[in-house]
Coordinates of C-alpha atoms in Angstrom, one line a residue:
Chain A
M1 CA -30.7 102.0 123.4
R2 CA -31.3 101.4 119.4
P3 CA -32.9 97.9 118.4
I4 CA -32.0 95.7 115.6
M5 CA -35.2 95.1 113.6
L6 CA -35.2 91.9 112.0
K7 CA -37.4 92.3 108.6
G8 CA -37.6 88.6 107.5
H9 CA -41.6 87.7 107.8
E10 CA -44.2 89.3 105.5
R11 CA -46.6 88.9 108.2
S12 CA -47.3 88.7 111.6
L13 CA -45.1 87.2 114.0
T14 CA -46.0 84.0 115.9
Q15 CA -42.7 83.2 118.2
V16 CA -39.5 84.1 119.0
K17 CA -37.1 82.3 120.7
Y18 CA -33.3 82.0 121.7
N19 CA -31.0 79.1 121.8
K20 CA -29.2 78.3 124.9
E21 CA -26.2 80.2 124.5
G22 CA -28.4 83.0 123.2
D23 CA -26.3 83.7 120.0
L24 CA -29.0 82.4 117.5
I25 CA -32.7 83.7 117.3
F26 CA -35.4 81.6 115.7
T27 CA -38.6 83.1 114.4
V28 CA -41.9 82.1 113.1
A29 CA -44.7 83.9 111.6
K30 CA -47.9 83.3 109.9
D31 CA -45.8 83.2 106.3
K32 CA -44.9 79.8 105.8
I33 CA -41.4 80.1 106.4
A34 CA -38.9 79.9 109.9
S35 CA -35.9 82.0 110.0
V36 CA -32.8 82.1 112.4
W37 CA -30.4 84.8 113.2
Y38 CA -27.5 85.8 114.5
S39 CA -28.6 88.0 117.7
Y40 CA -25.5 90.3 118.0
N41 CA -25.7 91.7 114.6
G42 CA -29.1 90.9 113.1
E43 CA -27.7 88.7 110.4
R44 CA -30.2 85.9 109.1
V45 CA -28.5 82.9 108.9
G46 CA -31.0 80.9 107.1
T47 CA -34.7 79.8 106.6
Y48 CA -36.5 76.4 106.9
N49 CA -38.6 76.3 104.3
G50 CA -41.0 73.1 103.6
H51 CA -44.4 74.3 105.7
Q52 CA -47.4 74.8 104.1
G53 CA -49.2 77.3 106.1
T54 CA -48.9 79.4 109.1
I55 CA -46.0 78.3 111.8
W56 CA -47.7 78.9 115.2
S57 CA -44.5 77.7 117.1
I58 CA -41.0 76.7 117.4
D59 CA -38.5 75.4 119.6
V60 CA -34.8 74.5 119.6
D61 CA -33.0 71.8 121.5
S62 CA -30.3 72.9 124.0
K63 CA -27.0 71.9 121.7
S64 CA -28.7 73.9 118.5
E65 CA -28.9 71.0 116.7
F66 CA -32.5 70.4 116.2
C67 CA -35.3 72.7 115.9
L68 CA -39.0 72.0 116.1
T69 CA -41.6 74.0 114.2
G70 CA -45.5 73.3 114.5
S71 CA -47.9 74.6 111.9
A72 CA -51.2 75.2 111.1
D73 CA -50.6 72.6 107.9
F74 CA -51.2 70.0 110.6
S75 CA -47.6 68.7 110.7
M76 CA -44.9 69.2 112.9
K77 CA -41.5 69.3 111.2
L78 CA -37.9 68.7 112.8
W79 CA -35.2 70.3 111.2
E80 CA -31.4 70.4 111.1
V81 CA -30.7 73.8 112.5
S82 CA -27.3 74.5 110.7
T83 CA -28.5 73.6 107.4
G84 CA -32.0 74.1 107.3
R85 CA -33.0 70.6 106.0
C86 CA -35.9 69.1 106.9
L87 CA -35.4 65.6 108.7
F88 CA -38.7 64.8 110.0
T89 CA -42.3 65.4 109.5
F90 CA -44.7 64.4 112.1
D91 CA -48.2 64.5 110.5
Q92 CA -51.3 65.4 113.0
D93 CA -55.1 65.3 112.7
T94 CA -55.1 69.7 113.2
S95 CA -52.9 72.1 113.5
V96 CA -50.1 72.2 116.0
R97 CA -50.3 75.7 118.2
R98 CA -47.3 74.7 120.3
V99 CA -44.4 72.6 120.1
E100 CA -41.5 72.0 123.1
F101 CA -38.3 69.9 123.7
D102 CA -37.9 68.3 127.1
P103 CA -35.3 69.8 129.2
Y104 CA -33.1 66.6 128.1
D105 CA -33.8 66.9 124.3
N106 CA -35.0 63.5 124.2
R107 CA -39.1 64.3 124.1
I108 CA -40.8 66.8 122.1
L109 CA -44.3 68.1 122.6
A110 CA -47.3 69.3 120.8
V111 CA -50.3 71.0 121.6
T112 CA -53.0 70.5 118.8
D113 CA -56.1 72.3 118.0
K114 CA -59.4 71.5 119.0
V115 CA -61.2 71.5 115.5
M116 CA -63.1 69.6 113.0
G117 CA -64.4 66.9 115.9
F118 CA -60.9 66.5 117.4
P119 CA -60.7 67.2 121.2
G120 CA -57.3 69.0 120.9
S121 CA -54.4 67.0 122.7
I122 CA -50.9 67.2 124.0
I123 CA -48.7 64.8 122.3
T124 CA -45.2 63.6 123.5
Y125 CA -42.6 61.7 120.6
K126 CA -39.6 60.4 121.5
I127 CA -36.7 61.8 119.4
N128 CA -34.6 59.5 117.7
R129 CA -30.9 61.9 118.2
D130 CA -29.0 59.3 116.6
S131 CA -30.6 58.9 113.2
P132 CA -32.9 62.0 113.1
T133 CA -34.5 61.2 109.8
Q134 CA -36.2 57.9 110.8
Q135 CA -38.5 58.7 114.0
D136 CA -41.3 56.7 116.0
T137 CA -44.5 58.3 114.7
T138 CA -46.2 56.6 117.7
P139 CA -46.5 59.0 120.7
L140 CA -45.5 58.2 123.8
L141 CA -48.3 60.2 125.2
K142 CA -51.8 61.5 124.0
I143 CA -53.6 63.7 126.8
D144 CA -56.9 64.5 125.1
T145 CA -58.5 67.5 126.4
K146 CA -60.5 66.2 129.5
E147 CA -64.3 66.3 130.4
G148 CA -65.0 69.7 131.9
F149 CA -61.8 71.7 130.5
E150 CA -61.9 74.1 127.8
K151 CA -58.9 73.6 124.6
V152 CA -55.4 73.7 125.1
S153 CA -53.8 76.8 124.2
V154 CA -49.9 76.4 125.6
A155 CA -48.2 74.0 127.1
G156 CA -44.6 72.9 128.7
F157 CA -42.2 71.1 130.4
S158 CA -41.5 72.0 134.1
Y159 CA -38.2 70.8 135.8
L160 CA -36.9 67.5 134.8
G161 CA -39.2 67.1 132.3
K162 CA -41.5 66.0 135.2
Y163 CA -45.0 67.4 134.8
I164 CA -46.5 69.2 131.7
V165 CA -48.2 72.4 132.3
A166 CA -50.8 73.5 130.2
G167 CA -52.8 76.7 130.1
H168 CA -56.4 76.3 128.8
Q169 CA -58.8 79.0 126.9
D170 CA -60.7 79.7 129.9
G171 CA -57.6 80.7 132.0
T172 CA -57.4 77.3 133.6
I173 CA -54.0 76.0 133.9
S174 CA -53.4 71.8 134.6
K175 CA -50.4 69.7 135.6
Y176 CA -50.0 66.3 134.0
D177 CA -47.7 63.9 134.8
A178 CA -45.3 63.7 131.8
T179 CA -44.7 59.9 131.8
T180 CA -48.3 58.5 132.6
G181 CA -50.1 61.8 131.2
A182 CA -52.2 61.6 134.6
L183 CA -54.0 65.1 135.4
I184 CA -52.6 65.9 138.9
G185 CA -54.1 69.5 139.4
S186 CA -55.7 72.7 138.1
V187 CA -56.5 76.0 139.0
K188 CA -58.4 78.8 137.5
A189 CA -55.7 81.3 137.2
H190 CA -57.0 83.9 134.6
E191 CA -60.3 84.8 133.2
G192 CA -59.1 84.9 129.6
L193 CA -57.3 82.9 127.3
I194 CA -53.9 81.8 128.6
T195 CA -51.8 83.2 125.6
D196 CA -48.1 82.2 126.7
I197 CA -46.3 80.1 129.7
Q198 CA -42.5 80.2 129.7
F199 CA -40.7 78.7 132.7
S200 CA -38.0 80.3 134.8
E201 CA -34.4 79.3 134.0
D202 CA -34.8 76.0 136.3
K203 CA -38.2 75.6 135.3
T204 CA -39.5 75.4 139.0
Y205 CA -42.0 78.5 138.2
F206 CA -43.5 79.8 135.3
I207 CA -45.1 82.7 134.1
I208 CA -48.2 82.8 132.3
S209 CA -50.0 85.7 130.6
S210 CA -53.6 86.1 129.4
K211 CA -56.3 88.1 127.6
D212 CA -58.1 89.2 130.8
K213 CA -55.2 92.1 130.6
S214 CA -52.7 90.5 133.4
A215 CA -50.0 88.1 133.9
S216 CA -49.0 86.0 136.7
I217 CA -46.1 83.7 138.3
Y218 CA -47.2 80.1 139.4
D219 CA -45.0 77.5 140.7
V220 CA -45.2 74.2 139.3
D221 CA -45.2 72.0 142.3
N222 CA -48.1 73.4 144.2
L223 CA -50.0 75.4 141.2
K224 CA -50.0 78.1 144.0
Q225 CA -49.8 81.8 142.6
L226 CA -46.7 83.7 143.6
K227 CA -46.8 87.1 141.6
R228 CA -49.3 88.9 139.7
F229 CA -49.1 91.5 137.1
E230 CA -51.6 93.9 136.0
A231 CA -51.9 95.7 132.9
D232 CA -54.3 97.8 131.1
A233 CA -54.5 95.7 127.7
P234 CA -54.5 91.9 126.7
M235 CA -51.4 90.4 127.0
N236 CA -50.0 88.1 124.2
S237 CA -46.4 87.1 126.0
A238 CA -44.7 87.3 129.0
A239 CA -41.0 86.5 130.1
I240 CA -38.7 85.9 132.7
T241 CA -35.4 88.2 132.7
P242 CA -32.3 86.4 134.2
V243 CA -29.8 88.6 135.8
K244 CA -32.5 91.1 136.9
E245 CA -35.1 90.2 138.8
F246 CA -37.8 91.7 135.8
V247 CA -40.4 90.3 134.1
V248 CA -41.4 91.5 130.4
L249 CA -45.0 91.8 129.4
G250 CA -46.0 92.1 125.7
G251 CA -49.4 92.3 124.0
G252 CA -51.4 95.4 123.1
Q253 CA -55.1 95.9 121.6
E254 CA -56.1 93.2 119.7
A255 CA -55.3 93.2 115.7
R256 CA -58.9 93.1 115.0
D257 CA -59.7 96.1 117.1
V258 CA -56.6 98.5 116.3
T259 CA -58.6 100.1 113.3
T260 CA -61.4 101.2 115.8
T261 CA -59.3 103.5 118.0
A262 CA -56.3 106.0 117.8
A263 CA -52.6 104.4 117.1
N264 CA -51.7 105.6 120.6
Q265 CA -54.2 104.1 122.4
G266 CA -53.1 100.7 121.2
K267 CA -50.4 100.1 123.7
F268 CA -48.2 98.1 121.8
E269 CA -45.2 98.4 124.4
A270 CA -43.4 95.9 126.0
R271 CA -43.9 96.5 129.7
F272 CA -41.2 96.0 132.3
Y273 CA -42.5 95.1 135.5
H274 CA -40.4 94.4 139.0
K275 CA -40.7 90.4 139.5
I276 CA -40.8 90.7 143.5
F277 CA -42.8 94.1 143.9
E278 CA -45.4 93.7 141.0
D279 CA -44.9 97.3 139.9
E280 CA -44.8 98.3 136.2
I281 CA -41.2 100.0 136.3
G282 CA -40.9 100.8 132.9
R283 CA -42.2 100.4 129.0
V284 CA -40.2 100.5 125.4
K285 CA -41.9 101.6 122.5
G286 CA -41.3 100.8 118.7
H287 CA -44.0 98.2 117.7
F288 CA -46.9 99.8 115.5
G289 CA -49.1 96.4 116.2
P290 CA -49.9 94.3 119.1
L291 CA -46.7 92.0 120.3
N292 CA -47.0 88.8 119.8
Y293 CA -44.3 87.2 121.8
I294 CA -41.4 88.1 123.8
A295 CA -38.0 86.6 124.4
V296 CA -35.2 87.0 127.0
H297 CA -31.8 86.5 125.9
P298 CA -30.3 83.4 128.4
S299 CA -28.2 85.9 129.9
G300 CA -30.3 88.6 130.6
S301 CA -28.3 91.0 128.0
S302 CA -31.1 91.7 125.3
Y303 CA -34.7 91.1 124.8
A304 CA -36.6 90.1 121.4
S305 CA -40.0 91.4 120.6
G306 CA -42.0 89.8 117.7
G307 CA -45.1 91.8 116.6
E308 CA -48.3 91.6 114.5
D309 CA -46.6 94.5 112.1
G310 CA -43.9 91.7 110.9
Y311 CA -40.8 92.8 112.6
V312 CA -38.8 91.4 115.3
R313 CA -37.0 94.2 117.6
V314 CA -33.8 92.8 119.1
H315 CA -32.8 95.3 122.2
T316 CA -29.7 95.2 123.9
F317 CA -30.1 96.6 127.5
E318 CA -27.9 99.5 128.6
K319 CA -26.0 100.1 131.6
S320 CA -28.9 102.0 133.3
Y321 CA -30.9 98.7 132.8
Y322 CA -28.6 96.9 135.2
D323 CA -28.1 99.8 137.7
F324 CA -31.6 99.9 138.7
K325 CA -32.1 99.5 142.2
Y326 CA -35.2 99.9 144.6
D327 CA -34.6 101.9 147.4
V328 CA -35.1 99.2 149.7
E329 CA -32.6 97.2 147.8
V330 CA -29.7 99.8 148.1
T331 CA -30.5 100.2 151.5
A332 CA -30.1 96.4 152.1
E333 CA -27.3 96.0 150.2
A334 CA -25.6 98.9 152.2
K335 CA -26.6 97.4 155.4
A336 CA -25.3 93.9 154.4
H337 CA -22.1 95.9 153.1
A338 CA -21.8 97.4 156.4
G339 CA -22.4 94.0 158.3
E340 CA -19.6 92.5 156.6
Q341 CA -16.9 94.9 157.6
Chain B
M4 CA 18.6 107.3 99.1
S5 CA 17.1 105.1 96.2
Q6 CA 20.2 106.8 94.0
Q7 CA 22.7 105.3 96.2
G8 CA 21.5 102.0 96.5
T9 CA 19.0 99.1 95.3
W10 CA 15.9 98.3 96.9
A11 CA 17.0 96.1 99.3
D12 CA 19.6 98.3 101.2
D13 CA 16.3 100.2 101.7
V14 CA 14.5 97.4 103.5
V15 CA 16.9 96.7 105.3
E16 CA 17.8 99.7 106.4
N17 CA 14.2 100.3 107.7
Q18 CA 14.1 97.1 110.1
P19 CA 13.2 98.1 113.0
L20 CA 15.4 97.8 116.2
I21 CA 14.0 95.8 118.9
T22 CA 15.4 95.7 122.3
T23 CA 13.9 94.0 125.2
N24 CA 14.0 96.3 128.3
E25 CA 14.5 94.5 132.1
D26 CA 10.8 96.0 133.0
G27 CA 9.2 93.5 130.2
T28 CA 8.6 96.5 127.4
K29 CA 10.0 96.7 124.5
T30 CA 12.0 99.7 122.8
V31 CA 11.6 99.7 119.1
I32 CA 14.1 102.2 117.6
T33 CA 13.3 102.9 113.6
Y34 CA 14.8 105.4 111.0
R35 CA 13.1 107.2 108.7
I36 CA 13.6 110.1 106.1
N37 CA 11.0 113.5 106.0
E38 CA 10.0 115.5 103.2
K39 CA 13.1 117.5 103.9
G40 CA 15.6 114.8 103.2
Q41 CA 16.1 114.4 107.0
K42 CA 17.0 111.4 108.8
I43 CA 14.6 111.0 111.5
K44 CA 14.9 108.5 114.5
V45 CA 12.0 107.4 115.7
T46 CA 12.3 105.6 119.4
Q47 CA 9.2 104.1 120.6
I48 CA 8.4 102.2 124.0
V49 CA 6.1 99.6 123.7
K50 CA 4.4 97.1 126.5
E51 CA 2.6 94.2 125.1
I52 CA -0.4 93.3 126.4
I53 CA -2.3 89.9 125.9
V54 CA -6.2 90.2 126.4
K55 CA -7.7 87.2 126.2
E56 CA -11.5 87.0 125.4
S57 CA -13.2 83.6 125.7
V58 CA -16.1 82.5 123.5
N59 CA -18.0 79.7 123.4
K60 CA -16.9 76.6 121.4
E61 CA -20.4 76.1 120.1
V62 CA -21.0 79.8 119.5
A63 CA -17.6 80.5 117.5
K64 CA -18.5 77.2 115.6
R65 CA -21.7 78.5 114.9
K66 CA -20.4 81.8 113.8
Q67 CA -18.8 79.8 110.8
W68 CA -22.0 78.3 109.4
A69 CA -22.7 78.8 105.7
K70 CA -26.1 80.2 104.8
F71 CA -29.1 78.1 103.8
G72 CA -32.7 78.3 102.6
E73 CA -33.6 81.7 101.1
E74 CA -30.3 83.0 102.6
K75 CA -28.4 80.5 100.5
N76 CA -25.4 82.5 98.5
A77 CA -26.0 85.7 100.5
A78 CA -23.0 87.5 101.1
P79 CA -21.8 87.4 105.0
G80 CA -22.7 90.2 107.2
P81 CA -26.6 91.2 107.5
D82 CA -28.4 92.3 104.7
Y83 CA -29.8 95.7 104.7
R84 CA -33.2 94.4 103.3
T85 CA -33.7 92.1 106.4
T86 CA -31.6 93.7 109.0
Q87 CA -32.0 97.6 109.8
V88 CA -31.1 99.5 112.8
G89 CA -34.4 101.3 114.7
E90 CA -34.9 104.5 115.9
E91 CA -33.3 105.0 119.5
V92 CA -35.8 103.7 122.2
H93 CA -35.5 104.5 125.9
L94 CA -36.0 102.2 128.9
R95 CA -36.3 104.6 131.9
L96 CA -36.7 102.3 134.6
G97 CA -38.2 103.4 137.8
T98 CA -41.2 103.1 140.0
A99 CA -42.7 106.5 139.2
W100 CA -42.1 106.1 135.4
K101 CA -45.8 106.6 134.7
T102 CA -45.6 110.3 136.7
A103 CA -42.2 111.3 135.2
E104 CA -43.6 110.8 131.5
K105 CA -46.6 112.2 131.9
E106 CA -44.6 115.6 133.7
A107 CA -42.5 115.4 130.5
E108 CA -45.3 115.3 128.2
E109 CA -47.4 118.2 129.7
K110 CA -44.1 120.2 130.2
K111 CA -43.9 119.7 126.3
A112 CA -47.3 120.4 125.3
E113 CA -47.3 123.7 127.5
E114 CA -44.2 125.0 125.8
S115 CA -45.4 124.3 122.4
M116 CA -48.7 126.3 123.7
L117 CA -46.8 129.2 124.9
S118 CA -45.0 129.5 121.7
A119 CA -47.9 129.3 119.6
N120 CA -49.9 131.8 121.8
T121 CA -47.0 134.2 121.4
R122 CA -46.7 133.7 117.7
A123 CA -50.1 134.0 117.0
I124 CA -52.0 136.5 119.0
T125 CA -51.2 140.1 119.2
C126 CA -53.5 142.6 119.3
R127 CA -53.5 145.2 116.9
Y128 CA -54.1 148.1 119.1
C129 CA -51.8 147.9 121.8
K130 CA -49.7 145.0 120.7
G131 CA -50.3 143.0 123.7
Q132 CA -51.0 138.8 123.6
H133 CA -54.4 139.1 123.5
F134 CA -57.2 139.3 120.8
S135 CA -57.8 142.8 119.2
S136 CA -61.4 142.5 120.3
K137 CA -60.9 142.2 124.1
C138 CA -58.2 144.9 124.1
P139 CA -58.8 147.2 127.2
F140 CA -57.5 150.2 125.0
K141 CA -59.8 149.7 122.4
D142 CA -62.0 152.7 122.4
S143 CA -59.2 155.1 123.3
L144 CA -56.7 153.6 120.3
A145 CA -59.3 152.7 117.5
S146 CA -60.2 156.4 116.5
L147 CA -55.8 156.5 116.0
E148 CA -55.7 153.5 114.2
P149 CA -56.6 153.5 110.3
D150 CA -59.2 150.9 108.9
P151 CA -57.7 147.3 109.7
M152 CA -58.5 146.7 105.9
D153 CA -55.5 149.3 104.9
E154 CA -53.4 148.2 107.2
S155 CA -53.3 145.2 106.0
S156 CA -52.1 146.6 102.6
E157 CA -49.7 148.9 104.4
A158 CA -48.0 145.8 106.3
G159 CA -47.6 144.4 102.6
A160 CA -46.5 147.5 101.4
A161 CA -43.6 147.5 104.4
A162 CA -42.9 144.2 103.7
L163 CA -42.1 145.0 99.8
A164 CA -39.9 148.0 101.0
S165 CA -37.5 145.6 103.4
P166 CA -38.1 142.0 101.2
S167 CA -35.2 140.8 102.5
A168 CA -36.0 141.6 106.5
P169 CA -34.8 138.6 108.4
G170 CA -37.1 135.9 110.0
K171 CA -40.4 137.4 108.8
Y172 CA -42.3 135.1 106.5
V173 CA -44.2 137.1 103.8
P174 CA -46.9 135.2 102.1
R175 CA -46.5 135.2 98.3
H176 CA -49.6 137.1 97.6
L177 CA -48.7 140.1 99.8
R178 CA -44.9 140.4 98.5
N179 CA -45.6 142.5 95.6
G180 CA -47.0 145.4 97.6
G181 CA -50.5 142.8 98.7
I182 CA -52.1 144.6 95.8
S183 CA -50.9 142.4 92.9
A184 CA -53.5 140.6 91.1
S185 CA -53.3 137.5 89.2
G186 CA -52.3 139.3 86.2
E187 CA -49.4 140.8 87.8
S188 CA -48.0 137.6 89.0
S189 CA -45.1 135.6 87.6
R190 CA -46.4 132.3 88.7
E191 CA -50.0 132.7 88.4
R192 CA -51.0 133.5 84.5
D193 CA -54.0 135.1 83.4
D194 CA -56.3 132.8 82.5
S195 CA -59.1 134.7 81.7
S196 CA -58.8 134.6 77.7
T197 CA -57.9 130.7 78.1
L198 CA -60.4 128.1 76.5
K199 CA -60.6 124.3 77.4
I200 CA -61.2 122.3 74.3
A201 CA -62.1 118.7 75.3
N202 CA -63.0 115.6 73.4
L203 CA -60.6 116.4 70.8
N204 CA -59.5 113.5 68.3
E205 CA -56.1 112.0 69.5
M206 CA -54.6 112.8 66.4
V207 CA -55.0 116.5 66.2
D208 CA -52.0 118.6 67.3
E209 CA -51.2 122.0 68.3
D210 CA -50.6 122.8 65.0
M211 CA -54.0 121.4 63.6
L212 CA -55.9 123.2 66.4
R213 CA -54.0 126.8 65.1
N214 CA -54.1 126.3 61.4
Q215 CA -57.7 124.3 61.1
L216 CA -59.5 125.4 63.6
L217 CA -58.7 128.3 65.7
Y218 CA -57.1 130.6 62.9
P219 CA -60.3 133.0 62.3
F220 CA -61.1 133.9 65.7
G221 CA -57.8 136.1 66.3
P222 CA -54.4 136.3 67.3
L223 CA -53.5 133.1 69.4
V224 CA -51.0 133.7 72.4
R225 CA -50.6 129.7 73.0
V226 CA -52.2 126.4 72.2
N227 CA -51.1 123.3 73.9
V228 CA -52.5 119.6 73.9
V229 CA -52.6 117.5 77.0
R230 CA -50.5 114.7 76.5
N231 CA -49.6 111.2 78.4
R232 CA -46.3 111.9 80.0
E233 CA -44.9 108.8 79.5
T234 CA -46.4 107.7 75.8
G235 CA -46.6 111.1 74.1
R236 CA -50.3 110.6 73.3
S237 CA -52.9 113.1 73.5
R238 CA -55.5 112.4 75.9
G239 CA -58.2 114.7 74.0
L240 CA -57.7 118.0 75.7
A241 CA -56.4 121.3 74.9
F242 CA -55.8 124.7 76.2
A243 CA -55.9 127.6 73.8
Q244 CA -55.2 131.3 74.8
F245 CA -56.4 133.9 73.0
A246 CA -55.0 137.6 72.9
S247 CA -58.2 139.0 74.0
E248 CA -60.8 137.7 75.7
S249 CA -63.3 138.9 73.4
S250 CA -61.8 136.7 70.6
A251 CA -62.0 133.6 73.0
Q252 CA -65.6 134.8 73.4
R253 CA -66.3 134.1 69.7
A254 CA -64.3 131.1 69.4
L255 CA -66.4 129.6 72.5
D256 CA -69.4 130.7 70.7
A257 CA -68.7 129.7 67.4
L258 CA -66.9 126.0 68.4
D259 CA -68.6 124.6 71.3
G260 CA -70.5 121.5 70.3
K261 CA -69.3 121.7 66.6
G262 CA -67.5 118.5 65.1
F263 CA -63.9 118.4 64.0
H264 CA -62.4 115.2 63.0
S265 CA -65.3 113.1 63.8
L266 CA -65.8 114.2 67.7
I267 CA -68.3 116.9 68.9
L268 CA -65.8 119.6 70.6
Q269 CA -66.8 120.4 74.2
V270 CA -65.1 124.0 74.6
G271 CA -65.5 126.1 77.9
W272 CA -63.4 128.4 80.0
S273 CA -60.6 127.0 81.3
K274 CA -61.5 128.3 84.4
P275 CA -65.0 129.2 85.8
K276 CA -65.8 132.8 84.9
K277 CA -66.3 135.2 87.9
P278 CA -69.1 137.0 87.6
Q279 CA -67.3 140.5 87.4
Q280 CA -64.3 139.9 86.0
Q281 CA -61.9 143.0 85.4

């Protein structure tokens, strides 16, 4: 496959996301602009200009009407997707590391950094969709980092927007009620910083990646580990593929250590694992820096990776990708087929 | 045909005759005139198939968006500055992908090693694939062979004899019989009688050097002043080639450390002298 390389950012990518239909790709980087692209040909449709610092995170609602960015300039901005107009700015005490819409597009979530004496919190707001330029700046919920927990690095809404699941710096994951903010449970999932959390299509389970060179799948209800994927480098992102039962992991040696080792030792590859069997089944080369984020097309036909090297690479899967099956799968299918007849 | 009627006749005549057949196909009959002026009847049987492609309404709408932000007023379609197609990458899925990849790499390395071996190592005595010093026939064959030093010049001479021998690269210094001194080479000029004159005043040009400074010491082959490529200003450095080395030596002795246009010259050989210059 020949990837499309999107070079719209001057600095390393921080997040890459598809919209619900998968025709748009949203990218944010450490420069001050967010970009939106057509996924089928890599054409840049526009940029969202207005932030004063690194944009850490972006999310788009399910109607592709509004998008939300969280930045290191202590603010979170709501944009009109089709025109690039900034509709509203939510000011925060510290930089915003992660933003997300809830499944009904009614609420938004922000993870703020723990610096300058502020505890670091998960904050939710109600979104006024009818007159988007007038938003209520009083948070619905403000979950400060609790005693005994390290700071929150990532968070997201579970199915039905019922829970908020957060990943912490020390590898713990915790679950909160999304309406009351009460802590429901927590579990030590990894030994290092949780770098990414991405939910399955139905948001009943999620995959988390960690700096401890592994990734794992947990279910939302019981916070029980379902699968674990071991890698040989710190992982920055993990995504679940629809259609095929795979997961894609991205990462690599940290940017600050790259100069101390040979380039081919960097492990800057996207790794494909089988979701059920937990085996590594393939790698895709291309980036010349660690991969910071991986997003998979909602129909499972392509994936995009954003790297420390400033490039986004959009890969469309070939037929061999869909054809790949384990021997056990093939025999099981053959048996089922014979049973039908 | 145009001589006989107006263009309108032409159009009417060229109208295809379409008849619909019973099985749903259409027969299209058209006439045209070929280069020889003959009228040709073309009969085509056509079946029309409507292919429906369903596109999400929202997606179709979004494709019509006007560009905004930094892409405002940009032409439709991808811009090569922001969108490029990368090199082909492969995703070979398989549980044994690691071993497969490793094998492929090892094979490649082995092949390159093998080819390097065959090219690089040839025994001087028996022409086998080992170093000459390890040759089993070294003692018996060595006396028959001429001195290795002579051999290299012989090889050069052979190369000269067949300069167009295909597939064999002959280094430049071996092409002219392998004995070409630097003087004979067309590319490399003889610098044994060339002086480098540094710390020149910027206003000094070639003519001034010839007529004011160097004329007493003997005939000059060439004089040139090093200049900045863009601005053409002198960089305060010049090279002067004399007809003979002795006159160059005299000029060197006389001029080094002397003043010229209010600057003290630094004169030296353009290349460091070898102790035994021929």
